[in-house]
Amino acid sequence: MPAQTTLTAGANAPIRDPARLTLRIDSSEPIDCAAYRLAADGRVRGDHDMIFYNQPRSDDGSIACHAGERRSEYHLDLTRQPADIKRIAIAFSGAAPLSCFRHLSLDISENGTATLHCPVEHLGERQETALILGECYRRDSAWKFRFIAQGFVGGLKPLSEHYGVEIADDDEEAAGIEETAANPLYNVAWQEDNSLANAAQHQPLADWFARKQIRARFNHAAVDMRGYYDEAAARLGSEHVLLNNLLNQINWAYRHRHEGLRLDLKPYAAAESKRLLAIVRELYDATLIARYHYDKAKNSLHIQLQNAQPVRQFLGGGWLEWYALGNLLSEAAKRGADYRFACARGVHIEFANGDKHELDVAYLPLGKTPLIIECKSGEYRRDLDKYLNLRQRLDLPPSHYLILATDLGHAQANSLSAMYQLTFVTPDRLLPHCLPHI
């Protein structure tokens, strides 16, 4: 069995088993990978020659992509490539510059045997957000692989245009050049859609932070709208006053590692108890709680909690982030095909001096100032100085740095907004405040 060879950028090696080739890309940061089938002029023959997460197989089935956030694999049968395909390039784009990466490599296996290891070096010195990792290319009647590691500042657009794939500019809409729908949520069932969960969608936010010398890391899956979280959050948000005691008890039980809780329904009116039971039944149907039982004699509700970590995070307070994001996306879906925006949840930012923070929700209407929403279903008072400093360091007006809190009344929210030069909102006032800014 031949030993695995490590290549440096610019080196090449023969491919001995071109029919069963696997290329694996491993990264410390989320990236979107793409393969480009190239003719003799170095350009794709058409859009069908770009194989990526949204088009995971070539038209002839000779290239297949299995895309993940930090690991992607391409399976290639080079013996089945059309005669006019001379090269196949492997590249990626991401929201973060290469300087944010801890590691990045491409590994090649032939018929299950690891043959080539291609680590990208000097990551800390590089600011590109897209990279050509390498290419398989014909040499006479054989195939070889070349490790390239060539970067592109600006991300997906210059990378794809390098290979003849047209990517529209952000300002082409205003110039009348954009011909295709820019709004990924327009005319789709967006609550069952994952078109936002990719690096390209996050790129405008990454660029905005980069212009302020701030590194930003994104969890693309945090805006994957498939599943029930967004719908459950909308339900909880619409009834947050009624549910406040229940949600506080759930949060307390999780923090103290209790498996369940008992909610006394005597303080509630009959109509309120009925609404509470209906919501708990919906949470059970969505597997967000494990079991529930209504004790008619004692007029109390017994709930066994679901211990899965995603559910703990959601019911422990994460639901308010989903509620904020869902409100904004619901409005974005109504804005028409040409509306452009970027959004993210759980953005990790790092300032030039090394200070690190996490932003709950970020929403950027292209060409405007982003909205940052901190979602507080519990205590927020001890963090007010931190939020005020963050707003100032991000150079945002008070109207664009929001504290969304569930235990505030409207009058109190208005008073706090005047005192702290931040915007405090209740769930029902979130969207009305945001509408003029998006």
Short mmCIF file of C-alpha atoms in Angstrom, two decimals:
data_model
loop_
_atom_site.label_atom_id
_atom_site.label_comp_id
_atom_site.label_asym_id
_atom_site.label_seq_id
_atom_site.Cartn_x
_atom_site.Cartn_y
_atom_site.Cartn_z
CA MET A 1 0.00 0.00 0.00
CA PRO A 2 1.59 3.33 -1.05
CA ALA A 3 2.17 5.91 1.68
CA GLN A 4 0.11 9.10 1.67
CA THR A 5 1.97 11.99 0.05
CA THR A 6 1.76 15.55 1.42
CA LEU A 7 1.68 18.24 -1.26
CA THR A 8 2.58 21.90 -0.93
CA ALA A 9 0.81 24.57 -2.98
CA GLY A 10 1.86 24.37 -6.63
CA ALA A 11 2.83 20.68 -6.52
CA ASN A 12 1.13 17.93 -8.53
CA ALA A 13 0.83 14.16 -8.43
CA PRO A 14 -0.54 11.41 -10.69
CA ILE A 15 -3.98 9.90 -10.14
CA ARG A 16 -3.61 6.14 -10.46
CA ASP A 17 -7.26 5.11 -10.03
CA PRO A 18 -9.31 7.82 -11.78
CA ALA A 19 -12.55 5.81 -11.68
CA ARG A 20 -12.87 5.82 -7.87
CA LEU A 21 -11.65 9.16 -6.61
CA THR A 22 -12.77 10.88 -3.39
CA LEU A 23 -11.81 14.44 -2.46
CA ARG A 24 -12.53 15.43 1.15
CA ILE A 25 -12.37 19.04 2.36
CA ASP A 26 -12.01 19.60 6.12
CA SER A 27 -12.30 23.07 7.64
CA SER A 28 -12.52 24.60 11.10
CA GLU A 29 -15.04 27.16 9.80
CA PRO A 30 -18.29 26.74 7.83
CA ILE A 31 -17.71 26.85 4.07
CA ASP A 32 -19.62 26.12 0.85
CA CYS A 33 -17.69 23.95 -1.59
CA ALA A 34 -18.11 23.75 -5.35
CA ALA A 35 -16.64 21.77 -8.22
CA TYR A 36 -16.33 23.33 -11.69
CA ARG A 37 -16.02 21.21 -14.83
CA LEU A 38 -13.91 23.24 -17.24
CA ALA A 39 -13.38 23.10 -20.99
CA ALA A 40 -10.13 23.91 -22.81
CA ASP A 41 -10.70 27.67 -22.33
CA GLY A 42 -10.77 27.23 -18.55
CA ARG A 43 -14.47 28.06 -18.27
CA VAL A 44 -17.64 26.07 -17.58
CA ARG A 45 -19.80 25.10 -20.54
CA GLY A 46 -22.90 26.18 -18.62
CA ASP A 47 -24.45 26.30 -15.16
CA HIS A 48 -24.76 22.50 -15.15
CA ASP A 49 -20.96 22.27 -14.83
CA MET A 50 -21.00 23.74 -11.30
CA ILE A 51 -21.62 21.00 -8.71
CA PHE A 52 -22.41 22.28 -5.21
CA TYR A 53 -24.91 21.94 -2.33
CA ASN A 54 -27.84 23.14 -4.46
CA GLN A 55 -26.88 20.99 -7.48
CA PRO A 56 -25.15 18.00 -5.88
CA ARG A 57 -24.68 15.82 -8.99
CA SER A 58 -23.37 16.44 -12.46
CA ASP A 59 -25.81 15.85 -15.30
CA ASP A 60 -24.13 12.55 -16.18
CA GLY A 61 -23.72 11.38 -12.58
CA SER A 62 -19.92 11.19 -12.79
CA ILE A 63 -19.46 13.75 -9.97
CA ALA A 64 -21.41 13.75 -6.71
CA CYS A 65 -21.17 16.17 -3.81
CA HIS A 66 -21.96 15.41 -0.17
CA ALA A 67 -21.84 18.86 1.39
CA GLY A 68 -21.47 19.64 5.07
CA GLU A 69 -20.61 22.83 6.90
CA ARG A 70 -17.09 21.83 7.88
CA ARG A 71 -16.57 18.62 5.90
CA SER A 72 -17.56 18.02 2.30
CA GLU A 73 -16.78 15.13 -0.02
CA TYR A 74 -16.70 14.87 -3.79
CA HIS A 75 -16.83 11.47 -5.48
CA LEU A 76 -15.51 11.53 -9.03
CA ASP A 77 -15.26 9.05 -11.87
CA LEU A 78 -12.76 10.77 -14.14
CA THR A 79 -13.03 8.01 -16.75
CA ARG A 80 -16.60 9.14 -17.50
CA GLN A 81 -15.84 12.81 -18.08
CA PRO A 82 -16.85 14.16 -21.50
CA ALA A 83 -13.97 14.59 -23.92
CA ASP A 84 -14.29 18.39 -23.89
CA ILE A 85 -13.80 18.56 -20.09
CA LYS A 86 -10.11 19.16 -19.49
CA ARG A 87 -10.03 20.14 -15.82
CA ILE A 88 -12.17 19.85 -12.69
CA ALA A 89 -11.48 22.53 -10.09
CA ILE A 90 -12.42 22.21 -6.42
CA ALA A 91 -13.04 25.48 -4.58
CA PHE A 92 -15.01 27.01 -1.73
CA SER A 93 -16.36 30.29 -0.40
CA GLY A 94 -17.07 31.21 3.20
CA ALA A 95 -18.32 34.03 5.36
CA ALA A 96 -15.08 34.34 7.36
CA PRO A 97 -11.64 35.27 5.93
CA LEU A 98 -8.97 32.58 5.95
CA SER A 99 -7.25 34.30 8.87
CA CYS A 100 -10.13 33.06 11.08
CA PHE A 101 -9.46 29.41 10.18
CA ARG A 102 -7.57 27.13 12.54
CA HIS A 103 -7.11 24.43 9.92
CA LEU A 104 -8.06 23.74 6.31
CA SER A 105 -7.07 20.77 4.18
CA LEU A 106 -7.98 18.66 1.18
CA ASP A 107 -7.38 14.90 1.20
CA ILE A 108 -7.60 12.53 -1.74
CA SER A 109 -8.40 8.82 -1.65
CA GLU A 110 -8.31 6.40 -4.57
CA ASN A 111 -10.56 3.35 -4.23
CA GLY A 112 -10.65 3.89 -0.46
CA THR A 113 -6.88 4.34 0.00
CA ALA A 114 -5.61 7.73 1.18
CA THR A 115 -3.02 8.96 -1.33
CA LEU A 116 -2.65 12.76 -1.07
CA HIS A 117 -2.81 15.26 1.82
CA CYS A 118 -2.97 18.96 0.93
CA PRO A 119 -2.90 21.32 3.95
CA VAL A 120 -3.44 25.04 3.33
CA GLU A 121 -0.65 26.87 5.17
CA HIS A 122 -0.16 30.40 6.56
CA LEU A 123 -3.89 30.84 7.18
CA GLY A 124 -3.37 33.60 9.74
CA GLU A 125 -1.88 35.89 7.08
CA ARG A 126 -4.69 35.57 4.55
CA GLN A 127 -7.83 37.70 4.18
CA GLU A 128 -9.49 35.92 1.23
CA THR A 129 -12.98 34.48 1.68
CA ALA A 130 -12.82 32.10 -1.30
CA LEU A 131 -10.16 29.65 -2.40
CA ILE A 132 -9.35 27.35 -5.30
CA LEU A 133 -8.03 24.31 -3.47
CA GLY A 134 -6.88 22.29 -6.44
CA GLU A 135 -7.78 20.69 -9.73
CA CYS A 136 -7.82 17.36 -11.51
CA TYR A 137 -6.51 17.80 -15.04
CA ARG A 138 -5.82 15.71 -18.11
CA ARG A 139 -2.22 15.11 -19.15
CA ASP A 140 -2.14 13.15 -22.40
CA SER A 141 -4.26 10.06 -21.67
CA ALA A 142 -3.85 10.21 -17.88
CA TRP A 143 -5.21 12.36 -15.05
CA LYS A 144 -3.19 14.30 -12.48
CA PHE A 145 -3.98 16.48 -9.47
CA ARG A 146 -2.50 19.92 -8.78
CA PHE A 147 -2.69 21.58 -5.33
CA ILE A 148 -3.31 25.31 -5.94
CA ALA A 149 -4.56 27.14 -2.78
CA GLN A 150 -5.25 30.35 -4.75
CA GLY A 151 -7.52 32.83 -2.93
CA PHE A 152 -10.07 35.42 -4.00
CA VAL A 153 -11.00 38.51 -1.97
CA GLY A 154 -14.73 39.10 -2.20
CA GLY A 155 -15.96 35.54 -1.93
CA LEU A 156 -18.22 33.65 -4.29
CA LYS A 157 -18.57 36.28 -7.01
CA PRO A 158 -14.94 36.65 -8.22
CA LEU A 159 -14.37 32.92 -7.75
CA SER A 160 -17.31 31.89 -9.90
CA GLU A 161 -16.68 34.59 -12.52
CA HIS A 162 -13.14 33.25 -12.82
CA TYR A 163 -14.72 30.09 -14.21
CA GLY A 164 -17.41 31.76 -16.31
CA VAL A 165 -20.34 31.49 -13.89
CA GLU A 166 -22.23 34.78 -13.66
CA ILE A 167 -22.94 36.09 -10.14
CA ALA A 168 -24.89 39.35 -9.87
CA ASP A 169 -23.48 42.38 -8.00
CA ASP A 170 -25.34 43.67 -4.96
CA ASP A 171 -25.97 46.94 -6.79
CA GLU A 172 -27.09 45.40 -10.09
CA GLU A 173 -30.68 45.45 -8.91
CA ALA A 174 -30.60 49.26 -8.76
CA ALA A 175 -28.88 49.42 -12.13
CA GLY A 176 -31.58 47.27 -13.72
CA ILE A 177 -29.17 44.45 -14.54
CA GLU A 178 -30.47 41.78 -12.16
CA GLU A 179 -32.79 39.46 -14.04
CA THR A 180 -33.41 36.72 -11.50
CA ALA A 181 -35.19 36.78 -8.14
CA ALA A 182 -32.87 37.95 -5.38
CA ASN A 183 -35.18 37.19 -2.46
CA PRO A 184 -34.77 33.49 -1.55
CA LEU A 185 -38.01 33.56 0.47
CA TYR A 186 -40.22 35.08 -2.20
CA ASN A 187 -43.06 32.82 -3.32
CA VAL A 188 -41.79 29.79 -1.35
CA ALA A 189 -42.93 28.02 1.81
CA TRP A 190 -40.12 29.69 3.72
CA GLN A 191 -40.94 27.99 7.03
CA GLU A 192 -39.93 24.68 5.44
CA ASP A 193 -36.92 26.05 3.56
CA ASN A 194 -33.16 25.90 4.10
CA SER A 195 -32.06 28.32 1.37
CA LEU A 196 -30.66 30.74 3.99
CA ALA A 197 -28.36 28.16 5.60
CA ASN A 198 -25.23 28.78 3.50
CA ALA A 199 -22.15 30.99 3.40
CA ALA A 200 -23.31 33.08 0.43
CA GLN A 201 -26.40 34.27 2.30
CA HIS A 202 -24.25 35.33 5.28
CA GLN A 203 -21.59 37.04 3.14
CA PRO A 204 -23.05 40.60 3.22
CA LEU A 205 -23.03 40.49 7.02
CA ALA A 206 -19.46 39.17 7.01
CA ASP A 207 -18.45 42.03 4.71
CA TRP A 208 -20.18 44.60 6.93
CA PHE A 209 -18.28 43.40 10.00
CA ALA A 210 -15.01 43.16 8.05
CA ARG A 211 -15.27 46.83 7.05
CA LYS A 212 -15.25 47.61 10.76
CA GLN A 213 -12.21 45.39 11.33
CA ILE A 214 -14.36 42.83 13.15
CA ARG A 215 -14.08 39.10 12.55
CA ALA A 216 -17.42 37.33 12.41
CA ARG A 217 -18.14 33.60 12.59
CA PHE A 218 -21.52 32.24 11.58
CA ASN A 219 -23.41 29.02 12.20
CA HIS A 220 -25.19 28.59 8.88
CA ALA A 221 -27.52 25.90 10.23
CA ALA A 222 -28.89 28.38 12.79
CA VAL A 223 -31.08 29.88 10.05
CA ASP A 224 -32.26 26.56 8.60
CA MET A 225 -36.02 27.10 8.80
CA ARG A 226 -37.00 23.46 8.37
CA GLY A 227 -38.47 21.83 11.44
CA TYR A 228 -40.90 23.18 14.00
CA TYR A 229 -38.80 25.67 15.97
CA ASP A 230 -39.87 28.78 14.08
CA GLU A 231 -43.56 27.85 14.26
CA ALA A 232 -43.34 26.94 17.96
CA ALA A 233 -41.53 30.22 18.65
CA ALA A 234 -44.27 32.18 16.90
CA ARG A 235 -46.84 30.44 19.10
CA LEU A 236 -44.89 31.08 22.29
CA GLY A 237 -44.26 34.70 21.36
CA SER A 238 -47.89 35.39 20.57
CA GLU A 239 -48.88 34.09 24.03
CA HIS A 240 -45.79 35.12 25.98
CA VAL A 241 -47.77 36.92 28.70
CA LEU A 242 -49.94 33.88 29.39
CA LEU A 243 -46.94 31.52 29.17
CA ASN A 244 -44.50 33.59 31.21
CA ASN A 245 -44.89 31.54 34.41
CA LEU A 246 -44.70 28.21 32.57
CA LEU A 247 -41.61 29.21 30.59
CA ASN A 248 -39.89 30.47 33.74
CA GLN A 249 -40.62 27.16 35.47
CA ILE A 250 -39.25 25.21 32.50
CA ASN A 251 -36.10 27.32 32.52
CA TRP A 252 -35.69 26.82 36.28
CA ALA A 253 -36.22 23.06 35.97
CA TYR A 254 -33.58 22.75 33.24
CA ARG A 255 -31.05 24.80 35.20
CA HIS A 256 -31.56 22.62 38.29
CA ARG A 257 -31.62 19.35 36.31
CA HIS A 258 -35.20 18.46 37.17
CA GLU A 259 -36.98 16.05 34.85
CA GLY A 260 -40.35 17.74 35.09
CA LEU A 261 -42.56 20.32 36.74
CA ARG A 262 -46.08 20.93 38.03
CA LEU A 263 -48.00 24.02 36.98
CA ASP A 264 -50.86 25.08 39.26
CA LEU A 265 -53.74 26.25 37.06
CA LYS A 266 -55.90 27.68 39.86
CA PRO A 267 -54.68 31.29 39.33
CA TYR A 268 -55.76 31.12 35.67
CA ALA A 269 -59.22 31.83 34.35
CA ALA A 270 -60.98 28.91 32.66
CA ALA A 271 -60.36 30.32 29.18
CA GLU A 272 -56.67 30.86 29.98
CA SER A 273 -56.30 27.30 31.28
CA LYS A 274 -57.86 26.01 28.08
CA ARG A 275 -55.37 28.00 25.96
CA LEU A 276 -52.48 26.79 28.10
CA LEU A 277 -53.49 23.16 27.67
CA ALA A 278 -53.83 23.63 23.91
CA ILE A 279 -50.31 25.08 23.66
CA VAL A 280 -48.82 22.32 25.82
CA ARG A 281 -50.52 19.76 23.58
CA GLU A 282 -48.92 21.43 20.53
CA LEU A 283 -45.49 21.30 22.20
CA TYR A 284 -46.02 17.61 22.91
CA ASP A 285 -47.07 16.91 19.31
CA ALA A 286 -43.87 18.64 18.15
CA THR A 287 -41.78 16.47 20.58
CA LEU A 288 -40.69 19.58 22.50
CA ILE A 289 -41.91 18.01 25.76
CA ALA A 290 -41.76 14.30 26.60
CA ARG A 291 -45.13 13.87 28.36
CA TYR A 292 -47.89 15.86 30.01
CA HIS A 293 -50.87 15.07 32.22
CA TYR A 294 -53.74 17.25 33.40
CA ASP A 295 -54.83 16.46 36.97
CA LYS A 296 -58.48 17.55 36.95
CA ALA A 297 -58.97 16.99 40.68
CA LYS A 298 -56.09 19.30 41.63
CA ASN A 299 -56.47 21.55 38.57
CA SER A 300 -52.78 21.25 37.80
CA LEU A 301 -50.64 20.34 34.82
CA HIS A 302 -47.74 17.87 35.11
CA ILE A 303 -45.06 18.12 32.42
CA GLN A 304 -42.12 15.77 31.81
CA LEU A 305 -39.37 17.68 30.03
CA GLN A 306 -37.55 16.62 26.90
CA ASN A 307 -33.81 16.31 27.60
CA ALA A 308 -32.45 16.55 24.06
CA GLN A 309 -29.96 19.42 23.99
CA PRO A 310 -31.56 21.33 21.07
CA VAL A 311 -34.90 21.30 22.92
CA ARG A 312 -33.26 22.41 26.17
CA GLN A 313 -31.70 25.35 24.36
CA PHE A 314 -34.96 26.23 22.65
CA LEU A 315 -37.28 26.11 25.68
CA GLY A 316 -34.55 27.50 27.94
CA GLY A 317 -34.69 30.82 26.08
CA GLY A 318 -33.56 30.15 22.52
CA TRP A 319 -37.16 30.31 21.33
CA LEU A 320 -37.04 34.10 21.56
CA GLU A 321 -34.25 34.21 18.94
CA TRP A 322 -36.38 32.07 16.63
CA TYR A 323 -39.31 34.39 17.31
CA ALA A 324 -37.30 37.50 16.39
CA LEU A 325 -35.85 35.91 13.27
CA GLY A 326 -39.21 34.50 12.20
CA ASN A 327 -40.87 37.90 12.45
CA LEU A 328 -38.24 39.48 10.20
CA LEU A 329 -38.29 36.63 7.67
CA SER A 330 -42.08 36.67 7.53
CA GLU A 331 -41.87 40.32 6.51
CA ALA A 332 -39.01 39.67 4.07
CA ALA A 333 -41.09 37.03 2.29
CA LYS A 334 -43.72 39.69 1.56
CA ARG A 335 -41.28 42.21 0.09
CA GLY A 336 -41.14 40.79 -3.43
CA ALA A 337 -38.58 39.05 -5.60
CA ASP A 338 -36.11 41.94 -5.65
CA TYR A 339 -35.80 42.46 -1.90
CA ARG A 340 -32.28 41.71 -0.66
CA PHE A 341 -31.17 40.94 2.87
CA ALA A 342 -28.84 38.83 4.99
CA CYS A 343 -29.59 37.32 8.39
CA ALA A 344 -27.86 35.27 11.07
CA ARG A 345 -28.39 33.79 14.53
CA GLY A 346 -25.68 33.37 17.14
CA VAL A 347 -22.98 35.51 15.47
CA HIS A 348 -19.59 35.25 17.18
CA ILE A 349 -17.61 38.46 16.68
CA GLU A 350 -14.05 39.40 17.63
CA PHE A 351 -12.76 42.96 17.71
CA ALA A 352 -9.23 43.91 16.69
CA ASN A 353 -8.13 43.98 20.35
CA GLY A 354 -9.32 40.40 20.89
CA ASP A 355 -12.61 41.19 22.67
CA LYS A 356 -15.19 38.53 21.84
CA HIS A 357 -18.98 38.70 21.96
CA GLU A 358 -22.00 36.82 20.65
CA LEU A 359 -24.93 38.57 18.97
CA ASP A 360 -28.27 36.77 19.15
CA VAL A 361 -29.85 37.92 15.86
CA ALA A 362 -28.41 40.08 13.07
CA TYR A 363 -30.47 41.28 10.11
CA LEU A 364 -29.05 43.38 7.26
CA PRO A 365 -31.29 44.84 4.53
CA LEU A 366 -28.74 45.39 1.77
CA GLY A 367 -27.85 49.04 1.40
CA LYS A 368 -29.07 49.86 4.91
CA THR A 369 -27.85 49.65 8.50
CA PRO A 370 -28.09 46.24 10.19
CA LEU A 371 -30.37 45.50 13.12
CA ILE A 372 -28.91 43.66 16.11
CA ILE A 373 -31.43 42.00 18.43
CA GLU A 374 -30.45 40.68 21.87
CA CYS A 375 -33.14 38.26 23.06
CA LYS A 376 -33.73 38.09 26.80
CA SER A 377 -36.35 35.73 28.21
CA GLY A 378 -34.77 36.07 31.64
CA GLU A 379 -32.41 38.46 33.43
CA TYR A 380 -30.96 41.28 31.32
CA ARG A 381 -30.24 44.10 33.78
CA ARG A 382 -26.68 43.09 34.62
CA ASP A 383 -25.73 43.15 30.91
CA LEU A 384 -26.95 46.65 30.05
CA ASP A 385 -23.49 48.24 30.20
CA LYS A 386 -22.16 45.52 27.90
CA TYR A 387 -24.92 46.12 25.36
CA LEU A 388 -24.42 49.88 25.45
CA ASN A 389 -20.69 49.49 24.83
CA LEU A 390 -21.34 47.01 22.03
CA ARG A 391 -23.75 49.38 20.30
CA GLN A 392 -21.18 52.16 20.43
CA ARG A 393 -18.33 49.95 19.20
CA LEU A 394 -20.48 48.71 16.31
CA ASP A 395 -21.33 52.36 15.56
CA LEU A 396 -25.06 51.63 15.45
CA PRO A 397 -27.80 54.14 16.28
CA PRO A 398 -29.95 53.24 19.32
CA SER A 399 -32.85 52.37 17.00
CA HIS A 400 -30.80 49.52 15.51
CA TYR A 401 -29.60 47.81 18.70
CA LEU A 402 -32.62 46.15 20.30
CA ILE A 403 -33.17 44.40 23.62
CA LEU A 404 -36.15 42.07 23.11
CA ALA A 405 -37.39 41.17 26.60
CA THR A 406 -40.42 39.14 27.65
CA ASP A 407 -40.91 40.54 31.15
CA LEU A 408 -41.31 44.20 30.15
CA GLY A 409 -44.43 46.27 29.74
CA HIS A 410 -44.71 48.88 27.01
CA ALA A 411 -44.28 51.84 29.35
CA GLN A 412 -41.23 50.30 31.02
CA ALA A 413 -39.68 49.51 27.63
CA ASN A 414 -40.11 53.13 26.53
CA SER A 415 -38.57 54.44 29.76
CA LEU A 416 -35.56 52.14 29.54
CA SER A 417 -35.01 53.10 25.89
CA ALA A 418 -34.76 56.76 26.89
CA MET A 419 -32.45 56.03 29.83
CA TYR A 420 -29.91 53.76 28.14
CA GLN A 421 -29.75 54.83 24.48
CA LEU A 422 -30.76 51.31 23.49
CA THR A 423 -34.13 50.20 22.14
CA PHE A 424 -36.14 47.97 24.47
CA VAL A 425 -39.11 46.17 22.89
CA THR A 426 -41.70 43.61 23.91
CA PRO A 427 -42.43 40.70 21.54
CA ASP A 428 -45.60 42.33 20.19
CA ARG A 429 -43.75 45.60 19.47
CA LEU A 430 -40.72 44.03 17.78
CA LEU A 431 -41.92 44.01 14.18
CA PRO A 432 -43.63 47.44 14.30
CA HIS A 433 -40.32 48.93 15.45
CA CYS A 434 -38.29 47.11 12.77
CA LEU A 435 -40.55 47.81 9.77
CA PRO A 436 -39.24 51.33 9.00
CA HIS A 437 -35.65 50.05 9.10
CA ILE A 438 -35.94 47.00 6.85
#
